[in-house]
Coordinates of C-alpha atoms in Angstrom, one line a residue:
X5 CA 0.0 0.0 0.0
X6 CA 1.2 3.5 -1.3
X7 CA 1.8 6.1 1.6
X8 CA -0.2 8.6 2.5
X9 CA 1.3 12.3 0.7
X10 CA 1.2 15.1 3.1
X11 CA 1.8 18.3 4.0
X12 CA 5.0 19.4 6.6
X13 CA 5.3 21.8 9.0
X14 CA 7.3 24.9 7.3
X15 CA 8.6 27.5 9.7
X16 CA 10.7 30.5 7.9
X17 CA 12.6 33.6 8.3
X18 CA 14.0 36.1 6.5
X19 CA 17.2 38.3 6.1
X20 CA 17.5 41.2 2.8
X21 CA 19.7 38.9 1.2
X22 CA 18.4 35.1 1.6
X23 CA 15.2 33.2 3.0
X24 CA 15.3 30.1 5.9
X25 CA 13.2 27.3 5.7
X26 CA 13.3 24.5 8.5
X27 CA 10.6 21.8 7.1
X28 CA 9.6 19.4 10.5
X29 CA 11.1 16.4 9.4
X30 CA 13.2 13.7 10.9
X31 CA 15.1 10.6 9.1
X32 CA 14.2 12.1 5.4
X33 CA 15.2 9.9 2.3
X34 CA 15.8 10.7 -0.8
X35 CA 14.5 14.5 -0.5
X36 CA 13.5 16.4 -4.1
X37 CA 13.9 19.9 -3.8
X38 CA 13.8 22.5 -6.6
X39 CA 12.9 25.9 -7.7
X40 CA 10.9 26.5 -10.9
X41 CA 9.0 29.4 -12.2
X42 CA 9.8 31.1 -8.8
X43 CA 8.4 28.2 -7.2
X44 CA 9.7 26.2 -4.4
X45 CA 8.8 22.5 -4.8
X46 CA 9.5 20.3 -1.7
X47 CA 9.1 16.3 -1.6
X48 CA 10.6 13.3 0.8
X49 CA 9.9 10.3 2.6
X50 CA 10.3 11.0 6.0
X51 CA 8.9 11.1 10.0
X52 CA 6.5 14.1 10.6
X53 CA 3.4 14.9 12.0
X54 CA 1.4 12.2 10.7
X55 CA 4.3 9.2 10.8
X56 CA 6.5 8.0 8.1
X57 CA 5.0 9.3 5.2
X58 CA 5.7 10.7 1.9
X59 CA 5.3 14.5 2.6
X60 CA 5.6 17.4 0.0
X61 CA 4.6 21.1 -0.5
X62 CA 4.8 23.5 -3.1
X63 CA 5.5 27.7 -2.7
X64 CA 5.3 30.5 -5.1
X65 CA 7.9 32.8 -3.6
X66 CA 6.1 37.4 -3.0
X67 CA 9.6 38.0 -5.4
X68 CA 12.3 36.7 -7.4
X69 CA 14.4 33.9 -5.9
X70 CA 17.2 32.5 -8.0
X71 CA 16.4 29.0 -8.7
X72 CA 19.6 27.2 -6.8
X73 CA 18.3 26.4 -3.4
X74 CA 20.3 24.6 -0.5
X75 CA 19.4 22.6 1.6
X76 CA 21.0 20.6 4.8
X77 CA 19.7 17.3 6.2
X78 CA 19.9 16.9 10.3
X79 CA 18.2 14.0 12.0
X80 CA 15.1 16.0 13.0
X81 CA 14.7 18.6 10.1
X82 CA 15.8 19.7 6.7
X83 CA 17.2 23.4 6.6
X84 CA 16.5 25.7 3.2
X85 CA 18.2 28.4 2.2
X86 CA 16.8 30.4 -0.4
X87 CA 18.3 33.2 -2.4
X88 CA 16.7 36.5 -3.1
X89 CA 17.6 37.9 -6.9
X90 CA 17.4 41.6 -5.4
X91 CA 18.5 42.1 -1.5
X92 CA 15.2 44.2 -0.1
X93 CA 12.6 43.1 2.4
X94 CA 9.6 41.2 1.9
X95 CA 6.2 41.9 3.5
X96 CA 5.0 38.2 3.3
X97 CA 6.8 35.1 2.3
X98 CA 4.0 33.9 -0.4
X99 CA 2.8 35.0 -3.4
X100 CA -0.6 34.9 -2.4
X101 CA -1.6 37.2 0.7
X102 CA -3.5 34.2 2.8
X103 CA -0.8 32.6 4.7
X104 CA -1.1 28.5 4.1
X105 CA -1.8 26.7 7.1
X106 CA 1.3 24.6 7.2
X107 CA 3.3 27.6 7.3
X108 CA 4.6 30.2 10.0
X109 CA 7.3 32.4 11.4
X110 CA 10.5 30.8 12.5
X111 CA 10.6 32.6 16.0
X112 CA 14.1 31.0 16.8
X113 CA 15.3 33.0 13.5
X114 CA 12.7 35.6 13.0
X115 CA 14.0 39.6 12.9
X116 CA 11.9 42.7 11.8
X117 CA 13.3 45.1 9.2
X118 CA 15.1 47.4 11.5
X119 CA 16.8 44.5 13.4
X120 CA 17.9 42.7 10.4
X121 CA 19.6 45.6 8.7
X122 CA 21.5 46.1 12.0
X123 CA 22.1 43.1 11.7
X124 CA 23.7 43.3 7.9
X125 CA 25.3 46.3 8.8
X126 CA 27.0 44.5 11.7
X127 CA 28.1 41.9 9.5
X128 CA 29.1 44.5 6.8
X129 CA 31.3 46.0 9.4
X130 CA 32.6 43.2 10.7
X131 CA 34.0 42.6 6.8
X132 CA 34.9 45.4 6.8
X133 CA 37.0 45.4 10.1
X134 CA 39.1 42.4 8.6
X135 CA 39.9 43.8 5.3
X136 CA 41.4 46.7 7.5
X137 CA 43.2 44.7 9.9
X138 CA 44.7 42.7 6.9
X139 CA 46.0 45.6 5.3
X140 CA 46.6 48.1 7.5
X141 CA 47.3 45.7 10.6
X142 CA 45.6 47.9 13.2
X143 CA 42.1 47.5 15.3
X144 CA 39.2 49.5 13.7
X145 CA 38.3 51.5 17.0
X146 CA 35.5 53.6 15.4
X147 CA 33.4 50.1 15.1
X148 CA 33.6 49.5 19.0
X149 CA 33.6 52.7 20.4
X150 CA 29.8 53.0 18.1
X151 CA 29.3 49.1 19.8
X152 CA 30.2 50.2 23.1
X153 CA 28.5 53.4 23.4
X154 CA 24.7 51.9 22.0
X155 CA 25.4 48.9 24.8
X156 CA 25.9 51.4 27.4
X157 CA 23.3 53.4 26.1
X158 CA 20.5 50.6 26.0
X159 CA 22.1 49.4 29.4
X160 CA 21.5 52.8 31.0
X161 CA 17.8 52.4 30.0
X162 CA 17.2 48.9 30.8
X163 CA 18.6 49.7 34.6
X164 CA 16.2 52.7 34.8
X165 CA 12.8 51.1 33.4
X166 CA 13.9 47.5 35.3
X167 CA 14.0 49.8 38.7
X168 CA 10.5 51.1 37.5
X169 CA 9.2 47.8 37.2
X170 CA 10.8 46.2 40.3
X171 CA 9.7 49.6 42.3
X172 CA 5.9 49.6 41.2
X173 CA 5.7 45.2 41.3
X174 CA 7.1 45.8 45.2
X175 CA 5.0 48.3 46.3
X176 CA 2.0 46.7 44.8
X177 CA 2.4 43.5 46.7
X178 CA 3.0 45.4 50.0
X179 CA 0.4 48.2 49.4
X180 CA -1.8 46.5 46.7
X181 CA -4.7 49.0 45.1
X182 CA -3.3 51.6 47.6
X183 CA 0.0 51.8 45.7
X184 CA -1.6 52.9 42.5
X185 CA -2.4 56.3 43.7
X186 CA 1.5 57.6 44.7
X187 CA 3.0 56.1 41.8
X188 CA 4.2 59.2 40.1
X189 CA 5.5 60.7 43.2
X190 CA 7.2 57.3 43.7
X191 CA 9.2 57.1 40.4
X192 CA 8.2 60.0 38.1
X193 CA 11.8 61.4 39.0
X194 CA 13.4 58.3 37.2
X195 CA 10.6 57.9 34.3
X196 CA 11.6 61.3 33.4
X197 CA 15.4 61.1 33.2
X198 CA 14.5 57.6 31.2
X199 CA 12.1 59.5 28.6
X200 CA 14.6 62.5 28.5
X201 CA 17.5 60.3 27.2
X202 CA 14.9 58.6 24.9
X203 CA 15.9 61.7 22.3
X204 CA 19.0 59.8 22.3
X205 CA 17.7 57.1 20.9
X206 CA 15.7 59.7 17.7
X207 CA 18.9 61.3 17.4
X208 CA 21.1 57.8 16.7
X209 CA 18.1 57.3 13.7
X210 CA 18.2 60.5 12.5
X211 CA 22.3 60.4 12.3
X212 CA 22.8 57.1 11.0
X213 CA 24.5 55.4 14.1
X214 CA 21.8 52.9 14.1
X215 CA 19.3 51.8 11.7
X216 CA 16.2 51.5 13.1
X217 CA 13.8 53.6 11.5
X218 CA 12.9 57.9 12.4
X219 CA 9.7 57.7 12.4
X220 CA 8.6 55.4 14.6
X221 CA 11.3 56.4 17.0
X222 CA 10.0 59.9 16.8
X223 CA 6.5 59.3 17.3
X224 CA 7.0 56.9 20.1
X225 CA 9.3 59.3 21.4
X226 CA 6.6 62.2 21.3
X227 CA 3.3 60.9 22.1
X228 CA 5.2 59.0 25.6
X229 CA 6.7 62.6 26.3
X230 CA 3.2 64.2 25.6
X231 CA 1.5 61.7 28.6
X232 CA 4.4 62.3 30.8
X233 CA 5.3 65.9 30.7
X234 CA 2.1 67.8 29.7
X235 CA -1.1 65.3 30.3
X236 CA 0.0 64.0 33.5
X237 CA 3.4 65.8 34.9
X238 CA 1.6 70.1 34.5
X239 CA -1.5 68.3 36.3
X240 CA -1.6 67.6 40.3
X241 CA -5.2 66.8 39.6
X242 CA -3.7 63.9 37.2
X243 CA -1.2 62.5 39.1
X244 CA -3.1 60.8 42.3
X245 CA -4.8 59.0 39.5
X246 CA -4.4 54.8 39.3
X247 CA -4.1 55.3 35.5
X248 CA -0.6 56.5 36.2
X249 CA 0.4 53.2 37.5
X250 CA -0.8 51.0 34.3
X251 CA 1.2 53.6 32.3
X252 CA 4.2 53.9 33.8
X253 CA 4.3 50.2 34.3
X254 CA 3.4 48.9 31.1
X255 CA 6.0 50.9 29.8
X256 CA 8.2 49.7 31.8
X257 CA 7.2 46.0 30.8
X258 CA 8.0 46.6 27.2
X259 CA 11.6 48.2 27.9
X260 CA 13.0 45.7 30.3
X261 CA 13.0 43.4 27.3
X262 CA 13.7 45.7 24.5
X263 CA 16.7 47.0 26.0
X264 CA 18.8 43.4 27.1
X265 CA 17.9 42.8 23.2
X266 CA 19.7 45.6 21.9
X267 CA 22.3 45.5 24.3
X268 CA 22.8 41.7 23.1
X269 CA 22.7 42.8 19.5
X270 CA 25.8 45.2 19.5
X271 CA 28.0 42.1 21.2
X272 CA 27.2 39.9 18.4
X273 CA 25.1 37.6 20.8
X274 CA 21.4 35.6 19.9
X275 CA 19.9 34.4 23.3
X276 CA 16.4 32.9 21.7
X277 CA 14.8 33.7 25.0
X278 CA 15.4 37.1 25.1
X279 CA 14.4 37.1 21.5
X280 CA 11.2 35.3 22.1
X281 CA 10.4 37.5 24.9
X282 CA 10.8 41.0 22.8
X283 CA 9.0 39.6 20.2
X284 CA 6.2 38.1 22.0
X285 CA 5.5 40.5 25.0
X286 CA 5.2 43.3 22.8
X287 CA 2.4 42.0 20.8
X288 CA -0.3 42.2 24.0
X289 CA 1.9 44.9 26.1
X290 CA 1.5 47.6 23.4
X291 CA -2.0 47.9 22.8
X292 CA -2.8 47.7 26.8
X293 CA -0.1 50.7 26.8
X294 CA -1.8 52.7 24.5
X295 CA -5.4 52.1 26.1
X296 CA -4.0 53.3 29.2
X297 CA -2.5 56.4 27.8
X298 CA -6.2 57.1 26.1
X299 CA -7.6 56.3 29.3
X300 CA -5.6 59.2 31.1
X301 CA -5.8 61.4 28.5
X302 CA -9.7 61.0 29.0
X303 CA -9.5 61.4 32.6
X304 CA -7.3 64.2 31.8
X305 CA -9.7 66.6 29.7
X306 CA -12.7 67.5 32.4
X307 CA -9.6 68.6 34.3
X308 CA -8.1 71.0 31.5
X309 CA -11.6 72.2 31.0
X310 CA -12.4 72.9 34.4
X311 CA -8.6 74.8 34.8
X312 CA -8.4 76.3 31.6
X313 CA -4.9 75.3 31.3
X314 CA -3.2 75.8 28.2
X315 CA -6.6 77.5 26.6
X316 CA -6.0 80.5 24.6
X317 CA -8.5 82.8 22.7
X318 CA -7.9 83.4 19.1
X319 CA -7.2 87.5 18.5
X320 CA -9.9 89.6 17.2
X321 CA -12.3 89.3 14.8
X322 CA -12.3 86.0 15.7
X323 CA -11.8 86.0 19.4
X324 CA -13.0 82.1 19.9
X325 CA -11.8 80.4 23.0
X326 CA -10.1 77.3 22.4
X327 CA -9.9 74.8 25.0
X328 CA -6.6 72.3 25.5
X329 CA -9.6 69.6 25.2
X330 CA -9.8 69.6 21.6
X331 CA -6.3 69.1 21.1
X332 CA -6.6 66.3 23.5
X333 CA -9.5 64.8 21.3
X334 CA -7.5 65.2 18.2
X335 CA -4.6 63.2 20.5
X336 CA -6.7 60.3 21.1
X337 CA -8.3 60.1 17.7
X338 CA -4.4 59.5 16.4
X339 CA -3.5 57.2 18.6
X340 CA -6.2 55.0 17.6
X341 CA -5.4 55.2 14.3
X342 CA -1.6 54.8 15.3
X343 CA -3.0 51.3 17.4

């Protein structure tokens, strides 16, 4: 009796220049793999999912892939490696936009864009660094004094949002509920140095010492600032409020794994748990961040009404009153469409 053709797990990854695939398969024989017409054909006898079985898949590749794929048996998988004709990044893996269902992200591998050109640009330097030393016979100093000064930069950081975290956790399981209403005159003193020497991090995109990209940075950099230093830090009023705690600490959350990542990152070091974790925490950390900055902002605009803070009237003929409030409504209506 023939057996039974199936499908494989497929987990890949990405870098500009080539794509990984690790197919879940142990003791394969005889393994056919090729690339035509931009599409990856996969087929072997081997022990999967389902048992020994014949398994095979096929994938038409988002963009060009030149048609010379290698691949490396181990006794529990078979590793792909797949060219790219033109080094860029690709949004999906697959031609067509539904994801198949045998396939998904290799996590122990996976990088986003900004990552994976430091990444390439650490390994371009790192080329780079030899072809000196071999002709010149002297260290490249530039290269680590850059390295040295983003580890102590993102170690500066961690140590500030990891006392945030340990600070708030502690007094929460001493104080419980009663905690929440002191936090910002517990730690606002260190959020604020932390936030401050976030510009640091804008300026490194802006310049070129990293590559992670200005934008983002920038508006991170501007809407956390804008909750700190105008919504909550220019309002007593705002900072007895429990909001302050879910803020501050889910902040804090996503930093105290951002930061060991980068710091890793300019050694030349891959811990997959730290990976894992900055991948993975993020994805339900962020949004509960931002509904807790809209939350405070809310809380925030009876208050600016009621104070007239900030308000201004507009000069003659006009001479309308505007109220802080509506710029705090336009403020929440971006940061939904930011979520």
């Amino acid at each position: 009796m023939e057996n039974q053709v199936l499908t494989p797990h497929v987990y890949w990854a990405q870098r500009h220049r080539e794509l990984y695939l690790r197919v879940e398969l142990s003791d394969v024989q005889n393994p056919a793999i090729s690339i035509t017409e931009n599409v990856l054909h996969f087929k072997a006898q081997g022990h999967g999912a389902k048992g020994d079985n014949v398994y095979e898949f096929h994938l038409e590749f988002l963009e060009l892939v030149k048609p010379e794929p290698i691949y490396k048996l181990t006794q529990r998988q078979v590793n792909i490696t797949v060219q790219k004709k033109v080094s860029q990044w690709w949004e999906r893996l697959t031609k067509q936009e539904k994801r198949p269902l045998f396939l998904a992200p290799d996590f122990d591998r996976w990088l986003d864009e900004s990552d994976a050109e430091m990444e390439l640009r650490a390994k371009e330097e790192e080329r780079l660094n030899k072809l000196r030393l071999e002709s010149e016979g002297s260290p490249e100093t530039l290269a680590n004094l850059r390295k040295g000064y983003l580890f102590m930069y993102n170690l500066v950081q961690f140590l500030g949002f990891s006392w945030i975290f340990v600070n708030l956790t502690v007094r929460f399981c001493i104080l419980g509920k009663e905690s929440f209403y002191d936090t910002f005159h517990t730690v606002a003193d260190m959020m604020y140095f932390c936030q401050m020497l976030a510009v640091v991090e804008t300026i490194n995109a802006a310049i070129g010492v990293t590559s992670s990209p200005l934008l983002p940075s920038l508006i991170q950099l501007l809407g956390r600032n804008f909750i700190l230093f105008i919504v909550i830090g220019t309002m007593e009023e705002m900072q007895n409020k429990a909001v302050v705690f879910f803020v501050f600490y889910l902040w804090s959350i996503v930093e105290i794994f951002r930061y060991p990542f980068y710091m890793l990152t300019c050694v030349d070091m891959d811990w997959k748990v730290v990976t894992w974790l900055r991948y993975t925490v993020w994805i339900p950390v962020y949004p509960l961040g931002c509904l807790a900055e809209a939350v405070s902002v809310i809380q925030s605009i009876p208050i600016f009404n009621e104070t007239g803070r900030f308000s201004f009237t507009l000069p003659y003929p006009v001479k309308m009153k505007v109220r802080f409030s509506f710029f705090l409504q336009i403020y929440l209506i971006m940061l939904f469409l930011e979520e």
